[in-house]
Coordinates of C-alpha atoms in Angstrom, one line a residue:
X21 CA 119.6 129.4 105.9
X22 CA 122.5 128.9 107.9
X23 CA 124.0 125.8 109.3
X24 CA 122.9 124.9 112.5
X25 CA 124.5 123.2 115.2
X26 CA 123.9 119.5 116.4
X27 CA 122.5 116.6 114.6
X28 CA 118.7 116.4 113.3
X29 CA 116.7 113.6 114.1
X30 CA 114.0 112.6 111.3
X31 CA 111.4 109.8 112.1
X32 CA 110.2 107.1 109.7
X33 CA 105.8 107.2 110.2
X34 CA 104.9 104.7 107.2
X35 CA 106.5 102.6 104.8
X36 CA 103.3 102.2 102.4
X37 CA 99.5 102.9 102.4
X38 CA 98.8 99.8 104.5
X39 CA 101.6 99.9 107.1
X40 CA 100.7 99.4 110.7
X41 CA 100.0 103.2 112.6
X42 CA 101.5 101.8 116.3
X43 CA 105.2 102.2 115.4
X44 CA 104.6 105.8 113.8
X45 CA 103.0 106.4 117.6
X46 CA 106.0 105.8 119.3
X47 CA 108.1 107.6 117.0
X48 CA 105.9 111.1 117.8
X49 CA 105.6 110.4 121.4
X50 CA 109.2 109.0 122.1
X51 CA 111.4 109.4 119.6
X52 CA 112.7 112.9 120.3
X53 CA 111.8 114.0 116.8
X54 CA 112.5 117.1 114.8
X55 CA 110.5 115.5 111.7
X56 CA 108.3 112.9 111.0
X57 CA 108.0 111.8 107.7
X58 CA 105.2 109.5 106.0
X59 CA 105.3 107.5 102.6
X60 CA 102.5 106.0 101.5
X61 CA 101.8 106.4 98.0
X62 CA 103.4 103.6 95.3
X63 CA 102.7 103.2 91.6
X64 CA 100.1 100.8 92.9
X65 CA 98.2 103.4 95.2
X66 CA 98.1 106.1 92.6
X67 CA 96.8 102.9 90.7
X68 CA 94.0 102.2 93.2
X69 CA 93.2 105.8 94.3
X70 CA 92.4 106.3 90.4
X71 CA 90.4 103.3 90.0
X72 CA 88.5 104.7 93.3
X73 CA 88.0 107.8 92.2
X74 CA 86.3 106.6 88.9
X75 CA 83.8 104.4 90.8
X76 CA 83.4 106.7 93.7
X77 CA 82.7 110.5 92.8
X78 CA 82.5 111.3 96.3
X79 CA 86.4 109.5 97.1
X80 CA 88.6 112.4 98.3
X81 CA 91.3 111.6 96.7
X82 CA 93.8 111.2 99.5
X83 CA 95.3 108.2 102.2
X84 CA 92.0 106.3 103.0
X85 CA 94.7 106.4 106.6
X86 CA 94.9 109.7 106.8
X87 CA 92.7 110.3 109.7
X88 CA 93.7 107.4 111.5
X89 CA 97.3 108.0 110.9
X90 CA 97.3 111.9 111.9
X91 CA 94.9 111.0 115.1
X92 CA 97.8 109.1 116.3
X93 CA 100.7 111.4 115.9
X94 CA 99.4 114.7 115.8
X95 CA 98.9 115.5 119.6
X96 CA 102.5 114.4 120.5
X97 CA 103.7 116.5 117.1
X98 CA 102.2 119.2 119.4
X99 CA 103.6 118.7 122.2
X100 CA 107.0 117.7 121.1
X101 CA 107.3 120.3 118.4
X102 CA 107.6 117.8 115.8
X103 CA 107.1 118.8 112.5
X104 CA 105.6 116.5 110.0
X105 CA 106.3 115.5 105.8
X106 CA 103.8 113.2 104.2
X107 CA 103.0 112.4 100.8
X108 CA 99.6 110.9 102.1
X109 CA 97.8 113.5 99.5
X110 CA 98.0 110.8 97.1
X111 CA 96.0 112.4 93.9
X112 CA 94.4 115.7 95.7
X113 CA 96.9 117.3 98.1
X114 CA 95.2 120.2 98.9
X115 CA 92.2 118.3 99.9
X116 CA 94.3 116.0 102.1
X117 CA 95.9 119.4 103.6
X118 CA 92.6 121.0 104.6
X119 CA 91.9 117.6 106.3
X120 CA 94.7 117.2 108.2
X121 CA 94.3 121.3 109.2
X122 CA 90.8 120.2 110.0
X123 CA 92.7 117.2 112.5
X124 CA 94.7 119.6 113.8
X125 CA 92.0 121.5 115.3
X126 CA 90.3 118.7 116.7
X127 CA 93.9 117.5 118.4
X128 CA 94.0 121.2 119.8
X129 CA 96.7 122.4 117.4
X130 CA 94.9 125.1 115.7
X131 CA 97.9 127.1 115.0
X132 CA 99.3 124.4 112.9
X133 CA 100.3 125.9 109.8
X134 CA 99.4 123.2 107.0
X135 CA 100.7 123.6 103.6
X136 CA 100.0 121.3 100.4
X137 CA 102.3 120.8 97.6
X138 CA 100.6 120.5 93.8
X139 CA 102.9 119.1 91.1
X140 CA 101.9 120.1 87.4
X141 CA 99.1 118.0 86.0
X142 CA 100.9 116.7 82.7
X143 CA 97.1 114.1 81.6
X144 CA 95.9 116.9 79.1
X145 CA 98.7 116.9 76.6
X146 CA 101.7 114.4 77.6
X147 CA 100.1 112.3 74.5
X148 CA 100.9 115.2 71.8
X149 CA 104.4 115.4 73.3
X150 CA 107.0 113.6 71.2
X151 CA 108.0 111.1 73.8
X152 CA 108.4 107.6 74.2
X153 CA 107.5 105.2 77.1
X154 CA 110.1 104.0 78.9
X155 CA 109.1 100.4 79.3
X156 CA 108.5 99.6 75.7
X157 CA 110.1 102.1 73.5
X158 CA 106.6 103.0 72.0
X159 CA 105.6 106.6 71.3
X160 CA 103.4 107.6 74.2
X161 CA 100.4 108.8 71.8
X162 CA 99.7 105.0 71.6
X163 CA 98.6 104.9 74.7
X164 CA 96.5 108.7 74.5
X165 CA 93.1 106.6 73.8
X166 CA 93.3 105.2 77.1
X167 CA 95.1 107.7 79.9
X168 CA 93.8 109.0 82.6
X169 CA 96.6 110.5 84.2
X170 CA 100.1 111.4 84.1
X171 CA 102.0 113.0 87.4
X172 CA 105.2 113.5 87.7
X173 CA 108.0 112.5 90.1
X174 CA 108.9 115.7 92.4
X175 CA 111.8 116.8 94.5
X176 CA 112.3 118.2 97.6
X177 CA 112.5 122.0 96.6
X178 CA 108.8 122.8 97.3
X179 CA 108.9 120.7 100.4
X180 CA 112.1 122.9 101.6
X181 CA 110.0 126.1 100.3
X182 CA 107.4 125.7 102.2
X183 CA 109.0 124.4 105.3
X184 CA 111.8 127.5 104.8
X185 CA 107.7 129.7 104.5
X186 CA 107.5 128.2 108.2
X187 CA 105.1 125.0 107.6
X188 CA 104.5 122.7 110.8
X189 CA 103.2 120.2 108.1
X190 CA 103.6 119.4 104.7
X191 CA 101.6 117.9 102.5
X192 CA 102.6 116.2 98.9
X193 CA 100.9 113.9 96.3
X194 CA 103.7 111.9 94.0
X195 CA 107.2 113.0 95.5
X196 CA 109.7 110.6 95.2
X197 CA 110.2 108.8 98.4
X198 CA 114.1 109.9 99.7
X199 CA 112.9 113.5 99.0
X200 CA 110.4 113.5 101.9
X201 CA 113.1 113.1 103.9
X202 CA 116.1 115.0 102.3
X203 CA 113.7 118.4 102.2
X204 CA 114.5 118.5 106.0
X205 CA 118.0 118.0 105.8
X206 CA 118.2 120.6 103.1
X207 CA 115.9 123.3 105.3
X208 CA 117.4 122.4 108.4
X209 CA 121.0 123.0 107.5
X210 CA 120.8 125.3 104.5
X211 CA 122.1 122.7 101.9
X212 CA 121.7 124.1 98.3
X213 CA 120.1 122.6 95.7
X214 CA 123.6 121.9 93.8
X215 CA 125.5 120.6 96.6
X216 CA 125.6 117.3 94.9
X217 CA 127.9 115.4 97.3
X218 CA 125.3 116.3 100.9
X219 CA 122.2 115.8 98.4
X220 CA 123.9 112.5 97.6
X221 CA 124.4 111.3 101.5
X222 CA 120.9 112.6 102.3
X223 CA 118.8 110.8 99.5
X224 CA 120.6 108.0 100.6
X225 CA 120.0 108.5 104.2
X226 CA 116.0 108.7 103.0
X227 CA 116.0 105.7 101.2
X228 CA 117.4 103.9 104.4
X229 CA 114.1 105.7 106.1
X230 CA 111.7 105.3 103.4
X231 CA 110.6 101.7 103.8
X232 CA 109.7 102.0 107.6
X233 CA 110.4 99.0 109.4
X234 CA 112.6 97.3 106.8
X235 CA 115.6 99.0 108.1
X236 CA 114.6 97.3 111.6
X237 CA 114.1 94.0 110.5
X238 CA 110.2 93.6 109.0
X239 CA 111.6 92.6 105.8
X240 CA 114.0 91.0 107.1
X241 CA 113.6 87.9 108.8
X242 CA 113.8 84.1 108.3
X243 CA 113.5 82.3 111.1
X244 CA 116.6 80.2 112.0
X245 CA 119.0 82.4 109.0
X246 CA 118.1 85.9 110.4
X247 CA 116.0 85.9 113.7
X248 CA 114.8 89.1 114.6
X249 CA 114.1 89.8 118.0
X250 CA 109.8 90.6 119.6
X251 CA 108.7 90.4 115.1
X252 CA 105.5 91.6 116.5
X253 CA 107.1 94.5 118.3
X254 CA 108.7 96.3 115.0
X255 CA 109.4 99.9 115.5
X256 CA 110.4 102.3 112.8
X257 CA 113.6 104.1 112.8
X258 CA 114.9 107.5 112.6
X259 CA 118.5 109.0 111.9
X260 CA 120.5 111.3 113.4
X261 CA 121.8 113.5 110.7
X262 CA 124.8 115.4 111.2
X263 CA 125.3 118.6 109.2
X264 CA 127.5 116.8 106.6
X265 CA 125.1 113.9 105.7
X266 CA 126.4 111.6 107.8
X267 CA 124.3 109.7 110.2
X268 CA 123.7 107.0 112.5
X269 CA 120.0 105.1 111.7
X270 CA 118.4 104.5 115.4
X271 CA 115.1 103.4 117.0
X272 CA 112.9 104.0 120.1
X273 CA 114.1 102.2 123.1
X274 CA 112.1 98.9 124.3
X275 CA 111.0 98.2 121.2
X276 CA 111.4 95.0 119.0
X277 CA 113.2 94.2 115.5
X278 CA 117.0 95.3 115.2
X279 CA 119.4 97.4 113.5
X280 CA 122.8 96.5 112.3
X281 CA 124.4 96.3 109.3
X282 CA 122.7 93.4 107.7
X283 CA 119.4 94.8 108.0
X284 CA 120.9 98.2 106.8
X285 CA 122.9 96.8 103.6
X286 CA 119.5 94.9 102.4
X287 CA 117.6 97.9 102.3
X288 CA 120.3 100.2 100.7
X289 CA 120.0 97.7 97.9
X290 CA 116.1 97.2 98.0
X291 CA 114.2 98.2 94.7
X292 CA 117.8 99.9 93.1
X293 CA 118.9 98.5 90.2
X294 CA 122.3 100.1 89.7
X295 CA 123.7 101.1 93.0
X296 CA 126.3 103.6 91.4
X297 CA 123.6 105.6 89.7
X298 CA 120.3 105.2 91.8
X299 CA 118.8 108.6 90.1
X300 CA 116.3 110.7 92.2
X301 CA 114.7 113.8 91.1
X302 CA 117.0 115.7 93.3
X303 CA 120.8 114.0 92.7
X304 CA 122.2 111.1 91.1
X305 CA 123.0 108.5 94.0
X306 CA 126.1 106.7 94.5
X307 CA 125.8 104.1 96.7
X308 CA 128.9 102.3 96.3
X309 CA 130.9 104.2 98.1
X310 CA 129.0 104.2 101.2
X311 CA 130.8 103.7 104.4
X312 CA 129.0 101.7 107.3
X313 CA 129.7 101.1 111.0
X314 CA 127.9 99.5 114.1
X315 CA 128.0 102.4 116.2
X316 CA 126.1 100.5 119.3
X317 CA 123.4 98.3 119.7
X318 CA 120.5 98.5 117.3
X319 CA 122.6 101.9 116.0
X320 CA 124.4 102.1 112.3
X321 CA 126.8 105.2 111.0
X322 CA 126.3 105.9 107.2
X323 CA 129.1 107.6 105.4
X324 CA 130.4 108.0 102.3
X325 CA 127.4 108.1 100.1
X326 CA 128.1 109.6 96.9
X327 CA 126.2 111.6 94.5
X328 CA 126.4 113.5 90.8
X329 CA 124.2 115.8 89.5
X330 CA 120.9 115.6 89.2
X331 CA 119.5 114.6 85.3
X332 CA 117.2 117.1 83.1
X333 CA 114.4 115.1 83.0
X334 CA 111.8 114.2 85.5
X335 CA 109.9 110.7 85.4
X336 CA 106.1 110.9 84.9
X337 CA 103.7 108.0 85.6
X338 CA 101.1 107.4 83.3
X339 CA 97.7 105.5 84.2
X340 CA 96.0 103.9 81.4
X341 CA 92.8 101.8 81.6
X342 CA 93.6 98.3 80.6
X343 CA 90.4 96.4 81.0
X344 CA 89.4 93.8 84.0
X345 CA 90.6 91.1 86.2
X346 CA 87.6 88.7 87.6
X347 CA 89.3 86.4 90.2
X348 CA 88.0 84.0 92.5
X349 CA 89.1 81.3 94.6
X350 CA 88.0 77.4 95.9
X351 CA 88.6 74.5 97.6
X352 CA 89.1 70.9 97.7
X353 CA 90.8 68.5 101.4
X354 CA 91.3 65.2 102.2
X355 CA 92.4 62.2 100.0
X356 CA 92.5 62.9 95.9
X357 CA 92.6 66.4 96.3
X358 CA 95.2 67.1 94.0
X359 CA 93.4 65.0 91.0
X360 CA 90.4 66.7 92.1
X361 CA 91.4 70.3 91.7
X362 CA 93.3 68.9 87.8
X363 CA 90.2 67.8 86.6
X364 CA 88.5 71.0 88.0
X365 CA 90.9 73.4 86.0
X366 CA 90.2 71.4 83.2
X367 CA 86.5 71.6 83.7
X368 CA 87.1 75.5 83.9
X369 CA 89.4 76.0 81.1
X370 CA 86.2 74.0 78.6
X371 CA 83.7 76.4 80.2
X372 CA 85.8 79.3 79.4
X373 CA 87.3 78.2 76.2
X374 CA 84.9 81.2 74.3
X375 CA 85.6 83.3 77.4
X376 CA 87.6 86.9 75.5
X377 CA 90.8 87.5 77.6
X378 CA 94.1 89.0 77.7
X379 CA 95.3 86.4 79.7
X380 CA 93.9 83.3 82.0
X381 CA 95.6 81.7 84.9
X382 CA 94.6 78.9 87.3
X383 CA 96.8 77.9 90.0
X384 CA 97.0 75.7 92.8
X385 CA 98.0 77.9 95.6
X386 CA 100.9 75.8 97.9
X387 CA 102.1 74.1 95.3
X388 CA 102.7 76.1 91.7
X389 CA 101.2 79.6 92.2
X390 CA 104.5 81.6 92.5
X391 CA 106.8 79.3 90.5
X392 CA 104.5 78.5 87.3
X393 CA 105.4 75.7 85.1
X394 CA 109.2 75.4 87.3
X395 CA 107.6 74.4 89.9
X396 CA 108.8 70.8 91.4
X397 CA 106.0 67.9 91.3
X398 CA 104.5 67.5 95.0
X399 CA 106.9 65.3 97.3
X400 CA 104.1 63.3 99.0
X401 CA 100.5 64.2 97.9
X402 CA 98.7 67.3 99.5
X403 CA 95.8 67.1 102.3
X404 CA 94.5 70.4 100.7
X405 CA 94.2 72.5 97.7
X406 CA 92.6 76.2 97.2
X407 CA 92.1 77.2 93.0
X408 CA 92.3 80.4 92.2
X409 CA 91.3 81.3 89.3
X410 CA 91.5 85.0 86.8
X411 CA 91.5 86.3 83.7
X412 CA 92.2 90.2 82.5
X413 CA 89.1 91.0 80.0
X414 CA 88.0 94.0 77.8
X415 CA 85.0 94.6 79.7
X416 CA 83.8 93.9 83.1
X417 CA 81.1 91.4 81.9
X418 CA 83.8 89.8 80.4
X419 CA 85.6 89.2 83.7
X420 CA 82.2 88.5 85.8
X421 CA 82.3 85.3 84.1
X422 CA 85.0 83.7 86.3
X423 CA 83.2 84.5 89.4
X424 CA 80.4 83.0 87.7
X425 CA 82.1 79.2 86.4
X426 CA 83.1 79.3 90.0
X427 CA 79.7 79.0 91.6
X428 CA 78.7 77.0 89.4
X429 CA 81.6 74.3 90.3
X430 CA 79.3 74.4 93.8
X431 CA 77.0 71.9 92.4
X432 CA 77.8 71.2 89.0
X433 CA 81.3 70.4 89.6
X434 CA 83.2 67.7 91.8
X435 CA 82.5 66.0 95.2
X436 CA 83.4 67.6 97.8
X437 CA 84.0 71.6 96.4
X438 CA 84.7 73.6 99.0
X439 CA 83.1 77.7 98.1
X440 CA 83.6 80.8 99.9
X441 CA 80.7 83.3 100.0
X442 CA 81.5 85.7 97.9
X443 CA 81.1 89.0 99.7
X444 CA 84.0 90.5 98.6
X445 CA 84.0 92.3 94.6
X446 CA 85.0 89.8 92.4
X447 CA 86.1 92.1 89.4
X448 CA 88.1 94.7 89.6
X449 CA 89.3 97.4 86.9
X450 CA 93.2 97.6 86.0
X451 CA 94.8 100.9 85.6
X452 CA 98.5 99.8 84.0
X453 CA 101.1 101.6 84.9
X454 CA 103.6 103.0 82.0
X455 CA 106.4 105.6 82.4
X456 CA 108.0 108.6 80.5
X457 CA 110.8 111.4 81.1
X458 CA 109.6 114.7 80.6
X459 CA 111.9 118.1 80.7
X460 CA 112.7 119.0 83.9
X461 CA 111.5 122.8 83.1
X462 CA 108.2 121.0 82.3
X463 CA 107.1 120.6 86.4
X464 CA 106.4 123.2 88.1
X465 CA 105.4 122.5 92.0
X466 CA 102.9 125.2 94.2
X467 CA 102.9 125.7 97.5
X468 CA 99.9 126.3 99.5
X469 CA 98.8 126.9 102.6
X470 CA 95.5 126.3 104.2

């Protein structure tokens, strides 16, 4: 493609699985977009969407917000010609497409071309491979006995393909997050795939966008440090791209939260651990030369970002099963409730002294849950306490013990032991997360249209 003229605006519709759907709303219907693009699929959802999908057969597979989430978009999409990018396929992207097709037709867009994006499934073999996990230096064969999956990290290429193939929406499962909203940038204005220094600017540009309402102050505040204006009124933002990279991050009028450079520079730095080399499947970021200006109220110009080019590997995360958590929680008020809920861990920590566990953690929520063994002894003593108590254990009867001990402390425990009902599933199964590089001419991303 050619270079077109003007600036392209791109619209921020999620930040993770459970972000709020109102903000996405008012992106579609009055942000003026050219693209909205969702991201809600972390290590931890591909975590929970496996564990689903083992306990549930009948689990599609895809954002358990997906209808909810397309519902509230879709007709102003329509209307506003507003072409969407979402990673919301999760671990079946073509289901997820024939879904949101399916949405489409109900929302009256039945033209909507709908496209899914399938990276290479790497679970079959990646353990006879002669690599090594990242995290640990082990060969990953000594994890085989265990694996479930292994998906790699894509680019923006097949998003750009199919949008290039005339896609309204596109569909991914595990695409890095700034390449949702790089593949835009690239179709829009014709950037190639080696034009390191754009590629640079516009993964950067994503990762501004990728977070939602981070850039706009919802990770952000602190009440009387940085005060962010109507908390409960948090839009998500969108940038103006310029054909160049450079662009100024925005949001819809009337809403709350803020924009400036404060809220920008903590979310250029969120979750990179070497600025100067912040590596995406697409380009090698540079981040520290990045030039940034208040260009109005709740408006900030990015420049300057650099970038290298791209590595010959691609990451690939691996699920393993890794046993079960049993958790549980209770409660103690009023005067001695501190000494209460000591001699109730100790009561605990008897019961359980045969108990078979990777690991066994009681804390006192308020006053050492975060901090551990650091944490400073009580200034005055406590009108409440809440326990909670878990363990990570072989086998789920293993961990169905905590739940267990804990109803048992009901009655055959201390005065005054406050217990919730236990509606909610008490165990849960772990799928660890481990990671390895794989060559790059190892992936190979299809596009298909439903």
């Amino acid at each position: 493609m050619t270079e077109k003229a003007g600036t392209l605006r791109i619209g921020s519709g999620a930040g993770w699985w459970g972000d709020r759907i109102e903000p996405a709303r008012w992106n579609a219907e009055r942000g003026e977009l050219d693209f909205l693009c969702f991201e809600t699929m972390a290590e931890a959802t591909v975590s929970a969407a496996q564990v689903r999908k083992r306990r549930d057969p009948g689990f599609p597979g895809y954002d358990t917000w997906l209808d909810d989430r397309m519902r509230a978009v879709l007709p102003h999409c329509k209307a506003n010609g507003t072409r969407i990018v979402s990673n919301q396929g999760w671990i079946d992207p073509l289901a997820a497409a024939r879904r949101v097709a399916a949405l489409c037709a109900e929302a009256g867009w039945r033209d909507a071309r709908v496209a899914a994006i399938q990276a290479s499934d790497l679970t079959a073999d990646i353990a006879r491979r002669e690599l090594a996990i990242m995290e640990s230096g082990a060969p990953v064969s000594t994890i085989g006995a265990t694996l479930i999956s292994a998906e790699p990290y894509a680019g923006a290429e097949a998003i750009v393909q199919a949008l290039d193939q005339g896609a309204d929406i596109v569909i991914t499962g595990r695409v890095a997050d700034p390449s949702l909203f790089l593949a835009p940038m690239m179709h829009h204005y014709g950037w190639r795939a080696d034009d390191w220094q754009r590629l640079g600017q516009g993964s950067g540009i994503g990762h501004l966008l990728e977070c939602g309402a981070q850039v706009t102050g919802g990770y952000f505040g602190d009440p009387g440090y940085k005060d962010v204006p109507q908390p409960w009124n948090l839009a998500f933002p969108y940038a103006d791209v310029a054909a160049d990279g450079t662009a100024e991050i925005g949001k819809v009028a009337g809403t709350g939260g803020c924009i400036d450079l404060r809220t920008v520079k903590e979310q250029m730095f969120y979750e990179v651990h070497d600025p100067a080399r912040y590596i995406t499947p697409d380009v090698v970021v540079d981040f520290t030369t990045a030039r940034l200006a208040q260009a109005g109220a709740d408006r900030v110009r990015v420049s300057g970002i650099g970038g290298r080019a791209r590595t010959d590997t691609l990451k690939v995360s691996m699920g393993c099963t890794e046993g079960y958590i049993g958790e549980d929680m209770f409660f103690f008020a009023g005067p001695g409730c501190l000494e209460k809920a000591r001699l109730a861990e100790t009561i605990l920590r008897e019961r359980l002294s045969d108990l078979q566990c990777e690991d066994l953690r009681i804390d006192f929520l308020g006053l050492n849950a975060v901090h551990g063994a650091a944490s400073a002894p009580p200034a005055c003593a406590p009108a409440e306490i809440a326990l909670r108590i878990a363990a990570r254990c072989a086998t789920r009867a293993q961990a169905e013990r905590i739940g267990r001990e804990v109803d048992g402390m009901a009655v055959c425990g201390l005065a005054s032991t406050g217990k919730r009902v236990p509606h909610q599933d008490r165990v849960r199964e772990v799928i660890g997360l481990w990671s390895t590089l794989v060559p790059r001419d190892t992936v190979r991303c299809t596009v298909q249209f439903v």
